Short mmCIF file of C-alpha atoms in Angstrom, two decimals:
data_model
loop_
_atom_site.label_atom_id
_atom_site.label_comp_id
_atom_site.label_asym_id
_atom_site.label_seq_id
_atom_site.Cartn_x
_atom_site.Cartn_y
_atom_site.Cartn_z
CA MET J 821 0.00 0.00 0.00
CA GLY J 822 1.30 3.44 -0.82
CA ALA J 823 1.67 5.37 2.42
CA ARG J 824 2.30 9.06 2.98
CA SER J 825 1.31 10.74 6.19
CA ARG J 826 2.71 9.78 9.54
CA SER J 827 1.12 12.41 11.75
CA PHE J 828 0.34 11.68 15.34
CA VAL J 829 -3.32 12.60 15.03
CA ARG J 830 -3.74 10.17 12.19
CA ALA J 831 -1.97 7.48 14.14
CA VAL J 832 -4.47 7.94 16.96
CA LEU J 833 -7.35 7.71 14.52
CA VAL J 834 -5.88 4.56 13.09
CA CYS J 835 -5.57 2.97 16.50
CA LEU J 836 -9.25 3.67 17.09
CA TRP J 837 -10.13 2.28 13.71
CA VAL J 838 -7.98 -0.79 14.00
CA ALA J 839 -9.60 -1.62 17.31
CA ALA J 840 -12.93 -1.77 15.47
CA CYS J 841 -11.87 -3.89 12.55
CA GLY J 842 -11.51 -7.47 13.76
CA ALA J 843 -14.03 -9.90 12.37
CA PRO J 844 -16.47 -8.08 10.07
CA PRO J 845 -19.08 -6.49 12.32
CA GLU J 846 -22.71 -7.08 11.47
CA GLU J 847 -24.08 -4.30 13.66
CA PRO J 848 -23.95 -0.65 12.72
CA GLN J 849 -21.18 1.12 14.57
CA ALA J 850 -19.18 4.29 14.29
CA LEU J 851 -16.48 3.93 11.69
CA VAL J 852 -13.30 5.90 12.24
CA LEU J 853 -11.47 6.16 8.96
CA PRO J 854 -7.76 6.52 8.62
CA LEU J 855 -7.21 9.52 6.43
CA VAL J 856 -4.49 8.50 4.06
CA GLY J 857 -2.31 5.59 3.08
CA GLY J 858 -2.07 2.11 4.45
CA ARG J 859 -2.03 1.08 8.08
CA LEU J 860 -0.74 -2.08 9.73
CA VAL J 861 -3.38 -4.70 10.47
CA PRO J 862 -2.68 -6.33 13.84
CA ALA J 863 -2.45 -10.12 14.11
CA GLY J 864 -5.82 -11.83 14.21
CA GLN J 865 -7.71 -9.10 12.37
CA TRP J 866 -9.11 -9.21 8.85
CA GLU J 867 -7.85 -12.75 8.43
CA THR J 868 -9.95 -13.11 5.31
CA ALA J 869 -6.99 -11.35 3.67
CA VAL J 870 -4.26 -13.95 3.21
CA ALA J 871 -0.98 -14.19 1.33
CA LEU J 872 0.15 -16.54 -1.42
CA THR J 873 3.67 -17.82 -1.10
CA ARG J 874 6.24 -19.48 -3.29
CA GLY J 875 9.25 -21.01 -1.66
CA GLY J 876 8.30 -19.32 1.61
CA MET J 877 8.16 -15.82 0.08
CA ILE J 878 4.98 -13.78 -0.24
CA THR J 879 4.34 -13.12 -3.89
CA CYS J 880 0.67 -12.14 -3.88
CA SER J 881 -2.26 -11.49 -1.62
CA GLY J 882 -5.47 -13.49 -1.66
CA THR J 883 -8.89 -13.61 -0.08
CA LEU J 884 -10.31 -16.51 1.89
CA VAL J 885 -13.99 -16.83 0.96
CA HIS J 886 -14.62 -20.33 2.32
CA PRO J 887 -12.62 -22.59 4.66
CA ARG J 888 -11.22 -24.42 1.64
CA LEU J 889 -11.16 -21.67 -0.96
CA VAL J 890 -8.99 -18.63 -1.60
CA VAL J 891 -9.70 -16.32 -4.51
CA THR J 892 -6.86 -14.28 -5.92
CA ALA J 893 -5.65 -12.77 -9.18
CA ALA J 894 -5.30 -15.11 -12.15
CA HIS J 895 -1.73 -13.96 -12.70
CA CYS J 896 -0.91 -15.03 -9.13
CA VAL J 897 -1.69 -18.66 -9.90
CA ARG J 898 -0.14 -18.68 -13.35
CA GLY J 899 2.12 -21.70 -13.58
CA LEU J 900 0.63 -23.51 -10.61
CA GLY J 901 -0.75 -26.17 -12.93
CA ASP J 902 2.75 -27.61 -12.74
CA PRO J 903 2.90 -30.05 -9.79
CA GLU J 904 6.41 -28.94 -8.81
CA ALA J 905 5.37 -25.28 -8.67
CA LEU J 906 2.24 -26.23 -6.75
CA GLN J 907 4.38 -28.10 -4.26
CA GLU J 908 6.41 -25.01 -3.39
CA ALA J 909 3.34 -22.74 -3.22
CA GLY J 910 1.23 -22.14 -0.13
CA VAL J 911 -1.22 -19.88 1.63
CA TYR J 912 -0.21 -17.87 4.67
CA VAL J 913 -2.61 -16.53 7.29
CA GLY J 914 -1.34 -13.88 9.66
CA PRO J 915 0.12 -10.42 9.93
CA GLY J 916 3.02 -11.18 7.60
CA ALA J 917 6.69 -10.36 7.97
CA GLU J 918 8.78 -7.48 6.75
CA GLY J 919 10.61 -8.63 3.64
CA GLY J 920 7.98 -11.27 2.83
CA ALA J 921 9.62 -14.43 4.22
CA VAL J 922 6.92 -16.44 6.03
CA ARG J 923 6.05 -20.04 6.78
CA PRO J 924 2.94 -21.03 4.80
CA THR J 925 -0.04 -21.95 6.97
CA VAL J 926 -1.49 -24.46 4.53
CA GLY J 927 -0.63 -26.09 1.23
CA ILE J 928 -2.49 -25.91 -2.06
CA THR J 929 -4.03 -28.87 -3.86
CA ARG J 930 -5.29 -27.08 -6.96
CA ALA J 931 -5.09 -23.65 -8.55
CA VAL J 932 -7.16 -22.45 -11.52
CA MET J 933 -7.15 -19.30 -13.65
CA HIS J 934 -10.37 -17.87 -15.05
CA PRO J 935 -10.73 -19.12 -18.63
CA LEU J 936 -11.27 -15.57 -19.93
CA TYR J 937 -8.11 -14.20 -18.30
CA LYS J 938 -6.67 -11.66 -20.76
CA LYS J 939 -9.18 -12.76 -23.39
CA ALA J 940 -12.12 -10.50 -22.60
CA ARG J 941 -13.07 -7.80 -25.09
CA PRO J 942 -13.56 -4.94 -24.73
CA GLU J 943 -11.06 -4.78 -21.91
CA ALA J 944 -12.24 -1.28 -20.96
CA LEU J 945 -15.44 -2.75 -19.60
CA PHE J 946 -14.64 -6.33 -18.76
CA GLY J 947 -11.11 -5.94 -17.52
CA ARG J 948 -8.90 -8.97 -17.80
CA TYR J 949 -10.93 -11.45 -15.79
CA ASP J 950 -7.83 -11.46 -13.59
CA VAL J 951 -9.37 -13.92 -11.16
CA GLY J 952 -8.03 -17.24 -10.02
CA LEU J 953 -8.81 -19.65 -7.25
CA VAL J 954 -6.85 -21.84 -4.91
CA ILE J 955 -8.18 -24.97 -3.21
CA LEU J 956 -6.54 -25.48 0.15
CA ALA J 957 -5.07 -28.78 1.30
CA GLU J 958 -6.75 -28.38 4.69
CA PRO J 959 -9.75 -26.26 5.65
CA LEU J 960 -9.26 -23.09 7.66
CA HIS J 961 -12.43 -23.24 9.72
CA ALA J 962 -11.67 -20.69 12.39
CA ILE J 963 -11.35 -17.71 10.08
CA ALA J 964 -14.20 -15.26 9.52
CA THR J 965 -14.83 -14.60 5.85
CA VAL J 966 -16.64 -11.71 4.20
CA PRO J 967 -19.56 -12.55 1.88
CA LEU J 968 -19.26 -11.69 -1.78
CA LEU J 969 -21.23 -8.71 -3.00
CA THR J 970 -23.64 -10.41 -5.36
CA ASP J 971 -27.09 -9.35 -4.22
CA VAL J 972 -28.61 -6.94 -6.72
CA ALA J 973 -29.94 -4.45 -4.19
CA GLU J 974 -26.67 -4.42 -2.27
CA THR J 975 -24.70 -4.06 -5.47
CA ARG J 976 -26.76 -1.09 -6.55
CA GLU J 977 -26.23 0.49 -3.15
CA ALA J 978 -22.54 -0.18 -2.79
CA LEU J 979 -20.87 -0.58 -6.16
CA VAL J 980 -21.01 3.03 -7.27
CA PRO J 981 -18.41 5.71 -7.94
CA GLY J 982 -17.42 7.60 -4.82
CA ARG J 983 -18.10 4.68 -2.50
CA GLU J 984 -15.53 4.04 0.21
CA LEU J 985 -13.50 0.93 -0.34
CA LEU J 986 -11.34 -0.89 2.20
CA LEU J 987 -8.23 -2.44 0.66
CA LEU J 988 -6.14 -5.14 2.29
CA GLY J 989 -2.89 -6.67 1.14
CA TYR J 990 0.71 -7.62 1.82
CA GLY J 991 2.29 -5.58 -0.97
CA PHE J 992 4.78 -2.75 -1.18
CA ARG J 993 4.01 0.22 0.99
CA ASP J 994 5.77 2.92 -0.95
CA ARG J 995 5.98 3.96 -4.54
CA GLU J 996 9.67 3.04 -4.73
CA GLU J 997 8.83 -0.64 -4.18
CA ASP J 998 11.43 -1.02 -1.47
CA VAL J 999 11.70 -4.75 -0.76
CA ALA J 1000 12.29 -3.97 2.89
CA ARG J 1001 8.81 -2.47 3.03
CA TYR J 1002 6.52 -5.25 1.96
CA GLY J 1003 5.21 -8.50 3.34
CA ARG J 1004 3.12 -7.18 6.25
CA LYS J 1005 -0.65 -6.97 6.07
CA TYR J 1006 -1.83 -3.43 5.65
CA ALA J 1007 -5.23 -1.84 5.17
CA ALA J 1008 -6.19 1.40 3.48
CA TRP J 1009 -9.37 3.22 2.64
CA THR J 1010 -9.91 4.72 -0.77
CA HIS J 1011 -12.83 5.52 -3.06
CA VAL J 1012 -14.30 3.85 -6.12
CA ALA J 1013 -13.49 6.00 -9.15
CA ALA J 1014 -15.35 4.11 -11.88
CA VAL J 1015 -17.24 0.85 -12.20
CA GLY J 1016 -17.30 -1.53 -15.14
CA ARG J 1017 -19.02 -4.83 -15.37
CA ALA J 1018 -16.02 -6.88 -14.37
CA GLU J 1019 -13.50 -4.32 -13.23
CA LEU J 1020 -13.51 -1.20 -11.10
CA ARG J 1021 -11.02 1.60 -10.79
CA ALA J 1022 -9.96 3.04 -7.47
CA GLY J 1023 -6.98 4.39 -5.61
CA GLY J 1024 -4.72 7.37 -6.02
CA ALA J 1025 -1.84 9.16 -4.37
CA ALA J 1026 -3.37 8.90 -0.92
CA ALA J 1027 -4.02 5.16 -0.98
CA ASP J 1028 -3.61 2.48 -3.58
CA ALA J 1029 -2.62 -1.13 -4.00
CA CYS J 1030 0.92 -1.88 -5.13
CA ALA J 1031 2.99 -4.87 -6.24
CA GLY J 1032 2.29 -7.81 -3.93
CA ASP J 1033 -1.29 -6.73 -3.25
CA SER J 1034 -2.71 -8.62 -6.23
CA GLY J 1035 -5.59 -10.82 -5.17
CA GLY J 1036 -6.13 -8.89 -1.96
CA PRO J 1037 -9.68 -7.91 -1.10
CA ALA J 1038 -11.52 -4.68 -1.74
CA LEU J 1039 -14.43 -4.44 0.67
CA VAL J 1040 -17.42 -2.14 0.96
CA ARG J 1041 -19.39 -1.46 4.08
CA LEU J 1042 -23.15 -1.54 3.63
CA GLU J 1043 -25.52 0.89 5.28
CA GLY J 1044 -26.35 -1.77 7.87
CA GLY J 1045 -22.70 -1.99 8.89
CA SER J 1046 -21.74 -5.36 7.43
CA PHE J 1047 -18.96 -5.71 4.90
CA ARG J 1048 -19.07 -7.26 1.45
CA LEU J 1049 -16.25 -8.46 -0.75
CA VAL J 1050 -16.41 -6.47 -3.98
CA GLY J 1051 -13.24 -7.29 -5.81
CA LEU J 1052 -9.60 -8.29 -5.95
CA ALA J 1053 -6.54 -6.15 -6.67
CA SER J 1054 -5.35 -6.73 -10.21
CA ARG J 1055 -3.08 -4.13 -11.77
CA GLY J 1056 -2.18 -0.49 -11.92
CA PRO J 1057 0.43 2.09 -12.82
CA VAL J 1058 4.12 1.96 -11.99
CA PRO J 1059 4.93 3.60 -9.71
CA CYS J 1060 1.71 2.92 -7.87
CA ALA J 1061 -0.38 5.52 -6.00
CA ASP J 1062 -0.86 7.98 -8.84
CA ASP J 1063 -3.81 10.36 -8.80
CA THR J 1064 -4.00 10.43 -12.58
CA LYS J 1065 -3.99 6.64 -12.98
CA PRO J 1066 -6.25 4.71 -10.64
CA GLY J 1067 -5.58 1.05 -9.97
CA LYS J 1068 -7.83 -1.73 -11.20
CA TRP J 1069 -9.69 -4.38 -9.25
CA SER J 1070 -11.57 -7.35 -10.67
CA VAL J 1071 -15.26 -7.20 -9.74
CA LEU J 1072 -16.11 -10.59 -8.25
CA ARG J 1073 -19.82 -10.44 -8.99
CA GLU J 1074 -18.96 -11.07 -12.62
CA THR J 1075 -16.98 -14.21 -11.84
CA ALA J 1076 -18.88 -15.54 -8.79
CA CYS J 1077 -20.67 -18.20 -10.85
CA TRP J 1078 -17.40 -19.40 -12.33
CA ILE J 1079 -15.79 -19.52 -8.88
CA GLU J 1080 -18.61 -21.75 -7.63
CA GLU J 1081 -18.51 -23.95 -10.68
CA ALA J 1082 -14.72 -24.32 -10.77
CA SER J 1083 -14.30 -24.85 -7.04
CA GLY J 1084 -17.44 -26.82 -6.23
CA VAL J 1085 -17.95 -24.50 -3.26
CA ASP J 1086 -21.33 -22.95 -2.53
CA LEU J 1087 -20.78 -19.30 -1.78
CA ALA J 1088 -24.44 -18.61 -0.88
CA ARG J 1089 -24.51 -15.86 -3.45
CA GLY J 1090 -28.08 -14.57 -3.09
CA ASP J 1091 -29.95 -13.69 -6.25
CA LEU J 1092 -27.02 -13.84 -8.63
CA ASP J 1093 -28.16 -15.32 -11.92
CA CYS J 1094 -25.79 -18.06 -12.98
CA ALA J 1095 -27.83 -19.29 -15.93
CA PRO J 1096 -25.95 -18.59 -19.15
CA PRO J 1097 -27.54 -15.70 -21.09
CA LEU J 1098 -29.32 -16.58 -24.30
CA ARG J 1099 -26.94 -15.99 -27.17
CA SER J 1100 -29.22 -16.18 -30.18
CA SER J 1101 -32.81 -15.55 -31.06
CA GLN J 1102 -33.19 -19.24 -31.89
CA GLU J 1103 -32.75 -20.09 -28.22
CA THR J 1104 -35.90 -18.27 -27.18
CA PRO J 1105 -39.12 -20.25 -27.43
CA GLU J 1106 -41.04 -19.61 -30.64
CA GLY J 1107 -44.77 -19.36 -31.10
CA GLU J 1108 -45.83 -19.05 -27.49
CA SER J 1109 -48.08 -16.28 -26.20
CA PHE J 1110 -46.63 -13.80 -23.70
CA PRO J 1111 -48.54 -15.29 -20.75
CA ALA J 1112 -47.10 -18.73 -21.51
CA ARG J 1113 -43.58 -17.38 -21.84
CA CYS J 1114 -44.08 -15.32 -18.70
CA GLU J 1115 -45.19 -18.35 -16.68
CA ALA J 1116 -42.22 -20.31 -17.98
CA ALA J 1117 -39.85 -17.45 -17.17
CA LYS J 1118 -40.90 -17.55 -13.52
CA ASN J 1119 -39.07 -20.86 -13.27
CA LEU J 1120 -36.04 -19.96 -15.33
CA GLY J 1121 -33.99 -18.31 -12.60
CA PRO J 1122 -33.55 -14.92 -10.94
CA GLY J 1123 -32.59 -13.12 -14.17
CA PRO J 1124 -35.86 -13.64 -16.08
CA ARG J 1125 -37.86 -13.23 -12.87
CA ARG J 1126 -36.20 -9.87 -12.26
CA THR J 1127 -37.14 -8.78 -15.79
CA LEU J 1128 -40.78 -9.75 -15.18
CA ARG J 1129 -40.84 -7.76 -11.95
CA ALA J 1130 -39.28 -4.79 -13.75
CA LEU J 1131 -41.93 -4.98 -16.49
CA ALA J 1132 -44.69 -5.09 -13.89
CA ALA J 1133 -43.23 -2.12 -12.02
CA ALA J 1134 -42.81 -0.10 -15.21
CA LEU J 1135 -46.48 -0.61 -16.04
CA GLY J 1136 -47.78 -0.21 -12.50
CA GLU J 1137 -48.90 -3.81 -12.27
CA PRO J 1138 -48.92 -5.47 -8.84
CA VAL J 1139 -46.83 -8.51 -8.01
CA SER J 1140 -47.57 -11.35 -5.63
CA ALA J 1141 -45.92 -11.76 -2.25
CA ALA J 1142 -43.38 -13.97 -4.02
CA GLY J 1143 -42.64 -11.17 -6.46
CA SER J 1144 -44.42 -12.67 -9.48
CA PRO J 1145 -46.77 -10.66 -11.68
CA ASP J 1146 -50.10 -11.83 -13.11
CA CYS J 1147 -48.88 -12.91 -16.53
CA GLN J 1148 -52.26 -12.56 -18.23
CA ARG J 1149 -52.74 -8.96 -17.08
CA LEU J 1150 -49.13 -8.08 -17.77
CA GLY J 1151 -49.50 -9.42 -21.30
CA GLU J 1152 -52.58 -7.29 -21.90
CA ARG J 1153 -50.80 -4.17 -20.68
CA LEU J 1154 -47.72 -4.89 -22.74
CA ALA J 1155 -49.81 -5.43 -25.86
CA ALA J 1156 -50.91 -1.80 -25.56
CA THR J 1157 -47.40 -0.47 -24.84
CA GLU J 1158 -45.21 1.13 -27.50
CA VAL J 1159 -42.54 2.79 -25.33
CA LEU J 1160 -40.85 1.18 -22.35
CA SER J 1161 -38.13 2.38 -19.98
CA LEU J 1162 -36.25 -0.24 -17.98
CA GLU J 1163 -33.17 1.67 -16.83
CA ASP J 1164 -30.70 0.87 -14.04
CA LEU J 1165 -32.53 -2.23 -12.89
CA ALA J 1166 -29.68 -4.75 -12.94
CA LEU J 1167 -31.44 -6.74 -15.64
CA THR J 1168 -29.43 -9.61 -17.01
CA ASP J 1169 -31.90 -11.58 -19.14
CA LEU J 1170 -34.43 -10.18 -21.58
CA SER J 1171 -35.91 -13.48 -22.68
CA PRO J 1172 -39.41 -12.66 -21.29
CA LEU J 1173 -39.61 -9.81 -23.82
CA ALA J 1174 -39.08 -11.99 -26.88
CA GLY J 1175 -42.00 -12.04 -29.26
CA LEU J 1176 -43.82 -8.98 -27.92
CA ALA J 1177 -45.65 -7.18 -30.72
CA GLY J 1178 -46.28 -3.44 -30.67
CA LEU J 1179 -43.20 -2.41 -28.68
CA ARG J 1180 -41.38 0.29 -30.67
CA ARG J 1181 -38.93 2.00 -28.33
CA ILE J 1182 -37.20 0.60 -25.26
CA SER J 1183 -34.49 2.08 -23.07
CA LEU J 1184 -32.32 -0.43 -21.25
CA ARG J 1185 -29.56 1.91 -20.07
CA GLY J 1186 -27.43 0.89 -17.11
CA ASN J 1187 -28.41 -2.76 -16.86
CA TRP J 1188 -26.12 -5.78 -16.89
CA LEU J 1189 -27.14 -7.25 -20.21
CA ARG J 1190 -24.86 -9.35 -22.28
CA SER J 1191 -27.26 -10.68 -24.84
CA LEU J 1192 -29.58 -8.64 -27.03
CA ALA J 1193 -30.86 -11.72 -28.83
CA PRO J 1194 -34.41 -11.56 -27.40
CA LEU J 1195 -34.76 -8.06 -28.90
CA GLU J 1196 -34.38 -9.59 -32.35
CA ARG J 1197 -37.79 -11.12 -31.78
CA LEU J 1198 -39.59 -7.83 -31.16
CA PRO J 1199 -41.22 -7.42 -34.58
CA ASP J 1200 -42.08 -3.71 -34.22
CA LEU J 1201 -38.93 -2.52 -32.47
CA GLN J 1202 -37.48 0.68 -33.99
CA TRP J 1203 -35.12 2.03 -31.30
CA VAL J 1204 -33.26 0.65 -28.31
CA ASP J 1205 -30.75 2.21 -25.90
CA VAL J 1206 -28.24 -0.21 -24.37
CA THR J 1207 -25.79 2.36 -23.01
CA ALA J 1208 -23.67 1.20 -20.03
CA ASN J 1209 -24.42 -2.47 -20.33
CA GLY J 1210 -22.08 -5.36 -20.86
CA VAL J 1211 -22.90 -6.38 -24.39
CA ASP J 1212 -19.69 -8.15 -25.24
CA GLU J 1213 -20.45 -9.08 -28.83
CA PRO J 1214 -20.83 -6.03 -31.11
CA GLU J 1215 -22.39 -8.32 -33.75
CA GLN J 1216 -25.51 -8.45 -31.61
CA ALA J 1217 -26.06 -4.73 -32.00
CA ARG J 1218 -25.26 -5.02 -35.70
CA ARG J 1219 -27.83 -7.77 -36.17
CA LEU J 1220 -30.47 -5.47 -34.71
CA GLU J 1221 -29.31 -2.60 -36.91
CA ALA J 1222 -29.56 -4.86 -39.93
CA ARG J 1223 -33.23 -5.25 -39.08
CA GLY J 1224 -33.66 -1.47 -39.14
CA VAL J 1225 -33.45 -0.92 -35.39
CA VAL J 1226 -31.54 2.14 -34.18
CA VAL J 1227 -29.20 0.98 -31.40
CA ALA J 1228 -27.89 3.65 -29.03
CA GLY J 1229 -24.88 2.96 -26.83
CA GLY J 1230 -23.79 -0.28 -28.45
CA GLU J 1231 -20.23 0.34 -27.33
CA ALA J 1232 -19.06 -0.65 -23.88
CA GLN J 1233 -18.89 2.20 -21.39
CA LEU J 1234 -17.68 2.54 -17.86
CA VAL J 1235 -19.84 4.15 -15.22
CA PRO J 1236 -19.64 7.12 -14.95
CA MET F 1213 -1.01 16.79 -52.89
CA VAL F 1214 -1.64 19.22 -50.05
CA ARG F 1215 -4.95 17.51 -49.33
CA PHE F 1216 -3.16 14.16 -49.30
CA ALA F 1217 -0.58 15.53 -46.86
CA ILE F 1218 -3.25 16.92 -44.56
CA ALA F 1219 -5.20 13.67 -44.69
CA SER F 1220 -2.04 11.73 -43.93
CA MET F 1221 -1.27 13.96 -40.98
CA LEU F 1222 -4.81 13.56 -39.67
CA LEU F 1223 -4.63 9.81 -40.06
CA LEU F 1224 -1.25 9.69 -38.38
CA GLY F 1225 -2.56 11.88 -35.58
CA LEU F 1226 -5.59 9.67 -35.05
CA ALA F 1227 -3.49 6.54 -35.17
CA SER F 1228 -1.05 8.08 -32.74
CA ALA F 1229 -3.84 9.15 -30.36
CA GLY F 1230 -5.29 5.63 -30.48
CA PHE F 1231 -1.89 4.12 -29.80
CA THR F 1232 -1.31 6.51 -26.92
CA ALA F 1233 -4.63 5.58 -25.33
CA ARG F 1234 -3.89 1.90 -25.71
CA ALA F 1235 -0.34 2.34 -24.48
CA ALA F 1236 -1.59 4.16 -21.38
CA ASP F 1237 -3.87 1.25 -20.51
CA ASP F 1238 -1.20 -1.30 -21.34
CA ALA F 1239 1.19 0.55 -19.03
CA ASP F 1240 -0.66 -0.99 -16.11
CA VAL F 1241 1.32 -3.71 -14.46
CA GLU F 1242 -0.15 -6.70 -12.69
CA ARG F 1243 0.39 -6.44 -8.99
CA GLY F 1244 1.82 -9.83 -8.19
CA LEU F 1245 5.48 -10.23 -7.36
CA HIS F 1246 7.93 -12.30 -9.36
CA THR F 1247 10.60 -14.50 -7.84
CA LEU F 1248 14.17 -15.41 -8.60
CA ARG F 1249 16.84 -17.66 -7.19
CA VAL F 1250 20.60 -17.36 -7.59
CA ILE F 1251 22.60 -20.56 -7.70
CA SER F 1252 26.35 -20.46 -7.25
CA LYS F 1253 28.91 -22.68 -8.86
CA LEU F 1254 31.71 -20.85 -7.10
CA ASP F 1255 33.73 -22.01 -4.13
CA ARG F 1256 33.42 -18.56 -2.56
CA THR F 1257 30.87 -16.55 -0.63
CA CYS F 1258 28.71 -14.19 -2.71
CA GLU F 1259 26.43 -11.31 -1.83
CA ILE F 1260 23.28 -11.10 -3.93
CA TRP F 1261 22.04 -7.60 -4.66
CA VAL F 1262 18.67 -7.04 -6.35
CA ASN F 1263 17.88 -3.57 -7.63
CA GLY F 1264 20.49 -2.12 -5.31
CA SER F 1265 19.41 -3.96 -2.16
CA LEU F 1266 21.42 -6.68 -0.50
CA ARG F 1267 19.01 -9.61 -0.46
CA ALA F 1268 21.08 -12.67 0.41
CA THR F 1269 24.55 -13.97 1.16
CA ILE F 1270 25.29 -17.42 -0.18
CA GLY F 1271 28.10 -19.76 0.71
CA PRO F 1272 30.26 -21.80 -1.66
CA PHE F 1273 28.11 -23.77 -4.13
CA GLY F 1274 24.97 -22.59 -2.33
CA ASN F 1275 21.84 -20.85 -3.49
CA SER F 1276 19.90 -17.84 -2.36
CA GLY F 1277 16.55 -19.51 -1.89
CA ILE F 1278 13.51 -17.80 -3.38
CA LEU F 1279 13.74 -14.00 -3.52
CA ALA F 1280 10.70 -11.91 -4.35
CA THR F 1281 11.12 -9.06 -6.76
CA THR F 1282 9.04 -6.42 -8.42
CA SER F 1283 7.10 -7.41 -11.51
CA SER F 1284 8.08 -4.27 -13.40
CA VAL F 1285 9.53 -5.57 -16.64
CA GLY F 1286 13.13 -4.60 -17.26
CA GLN F 1287 13.71 -3.26 -13.79
CA THR F 1288 15.21 -6.25 -12.04
CA GLU F 1289 18.95 -5.87 -11.84
CA VAL F 1290 20.61 -8.83 -10.17
CA MET F 1291 24.21 -8.55 -9.06
CA ALA F 1292 26.35 -11.15 -7.37
CA ARG F 1293 29.45 -9.82 -5.61
CA CYS F 1294 31.81 -12.70 -5.00
CA GLU F 1295 34.95 -11.37 -3.32
CA ASN F 1296 36.84 -9.80 -6.23
CA ALA F 1297 34.39 -10.67 -8.99
CA VAL F 1298 31.05 -9.11 -9.81
CA TYR F 1299 28.45 -10.92 -11.92
CA LEU F 1300 25.49 -9.01 -13.33
CA GLU F 1301 22.25 -9.58 -15.21
CA VAL F 1302 19.23 -7.37 -15.91
CA VAL F 1303 16.18 -9.61 -16.01
CA THR F 1304 13.52 -8.56 -18.49
CA GLU F 1305 11.58 -11.81 -18.37
CA THR F 1306 7.83 -11.64 -17.90
CA ARG F 1307 7.54 -15.16 -16.57
CA ARG F 1308 7.00 -15.45 -12.87
CA HIS F 1309 10.22 -17.12 -11.78
CA CYS F 1310 13.79 -17.17 -13.02
CA ASP F 1311 16.87 -19.00 -11.83
CA LEU F 1312 20.22 -17.29 -12.32
CA THR F 1313 23.55 -19.08 -12.03
CA ILE F 1314 26.93 -17.73 -11.04
CA ASP F 1315 29.11 -19.72 -13.39
CA PRO F 1316 32.81 -18.86 -13.67
CA THR F 1317 32.94 -20.40 -17.12
CA VAL F 1318 30.49 -17.86 -18.56
CA ARG F 1319 32.30 -15.14 -20.48
CA GLY F 1320 31.96 -11.52 -19.47
CA ARG F 1321 30.91 -12.30 -15.93
CA ASP F 1322 27.24 -12.28 -16.72
CA LEU F 1323 24.90 -14.25 -14.53
CA LEU F 1324 23.55 -17.17 -16.50
CA LEU F 1325 19.80 -16.67 -16.88
CA GLY F 1326 17.41 -19.58 -16.83
CA PRO F 1327 15.37 -21.51 -16.65
CA CYS F 1328 12.45 -19.08 -16.32
CA TYR F 1329 8.94 -20.38 -15.89
CA ASP F 1330 5.49 -19.43 -14.64
#
């Protein structure tokens, strides 16, 4: 962590803060923020932040999310497919040691890089999918973990520019990357500068991650006082801590489904929709009426269900206690609707819309869409706005344009 | 001709601006550390200096163990000072680990680089 100020007053504030930062508190409590730079994390606190070692040296940070599972940066586990390299790698839990020489707490049985690492396009929005995971040889049961930020409502509250972010890691603590000043666990507060679908930008001269912090957690504190794990340190400028070049963190919400699938660990990830998005218009059911598709969508997972709820809300239709609309009534209302606004609703799956006649204009700004395929089956569609979504295949927008639809915001954009 | 020149300049300017934007993003460096190990084939004691810091002292025919180093490409200067002789190598490898060998048979007193692997 880049550190600057050493004033006495700040030190006092830090002591107060550190005393409050053991296991993640669930109750609201006063939060005393250190003002700048990184501060030492005493032994036994924030143990969800761990270190990855090779040959007894800390090379990366990591984040324990389950007794058997550490998530980290993909580049931190590069090469660990080789049994010999895996043998000399380990995970360390503790405050660390100046210079980075530590005895690993537990060995590693398997390490995996995200399959899209460095393959995602456009990188401006998706980042590098710099996420990897490590399966531990023995479970670490006694350590408190921080839940992943995957819930839609929590994400909309917390994953926004300007939000305070708590960074933890074992990396360098000054811009000169002095090897004598790394290897101890430090924490720093900074602010989110910009949010993309799979990567966020944060950090600056006052506080930033640095070499050795990769894989370390970035946490947000919700209004209720509990913490959520938002992302993992990935990359940034050299030297680090530069106000003009924020660092980059992988957003874990984007890769949470992969982490579960690749590790076999249930992360209890709330309403995250892990069903793969429909990629082509052929995948949506043909020839069914809206009420039939609507009823089917209720059982397709949280993504389609969220879209149905959004449609009902947009048209002022009530939903049941379970959050489901009356599909017959909703169909009748939609049949008489030409213009629809579904903005900033965290929508991921538009399949319930497919086949709707009469809809001419629809704004979908600020959602989390990847597939526009269901829109190809709106026979009367003339205009659609998909600004600030995650449409990762430009051909999808082009297919709509080929049908005469005006597509606004087809290019990936960061928020803001 | 003038129009061609202006168009060329505009194109070059655009291309250059695009390259600059890409280069700025590419200038980001992943924040994991790399490692290296120095192995000695000398019958003398050697000090191992990495980027100007003394990181290890190794005995005759010994090795330094794993040393962590910054991941900044082209910035890892490894020097072995073995009594009267100094061996040097600037590591520009992007792979995560490199071995370097102090080998008196290598000409020019360079450290012998390799193998490097992820």
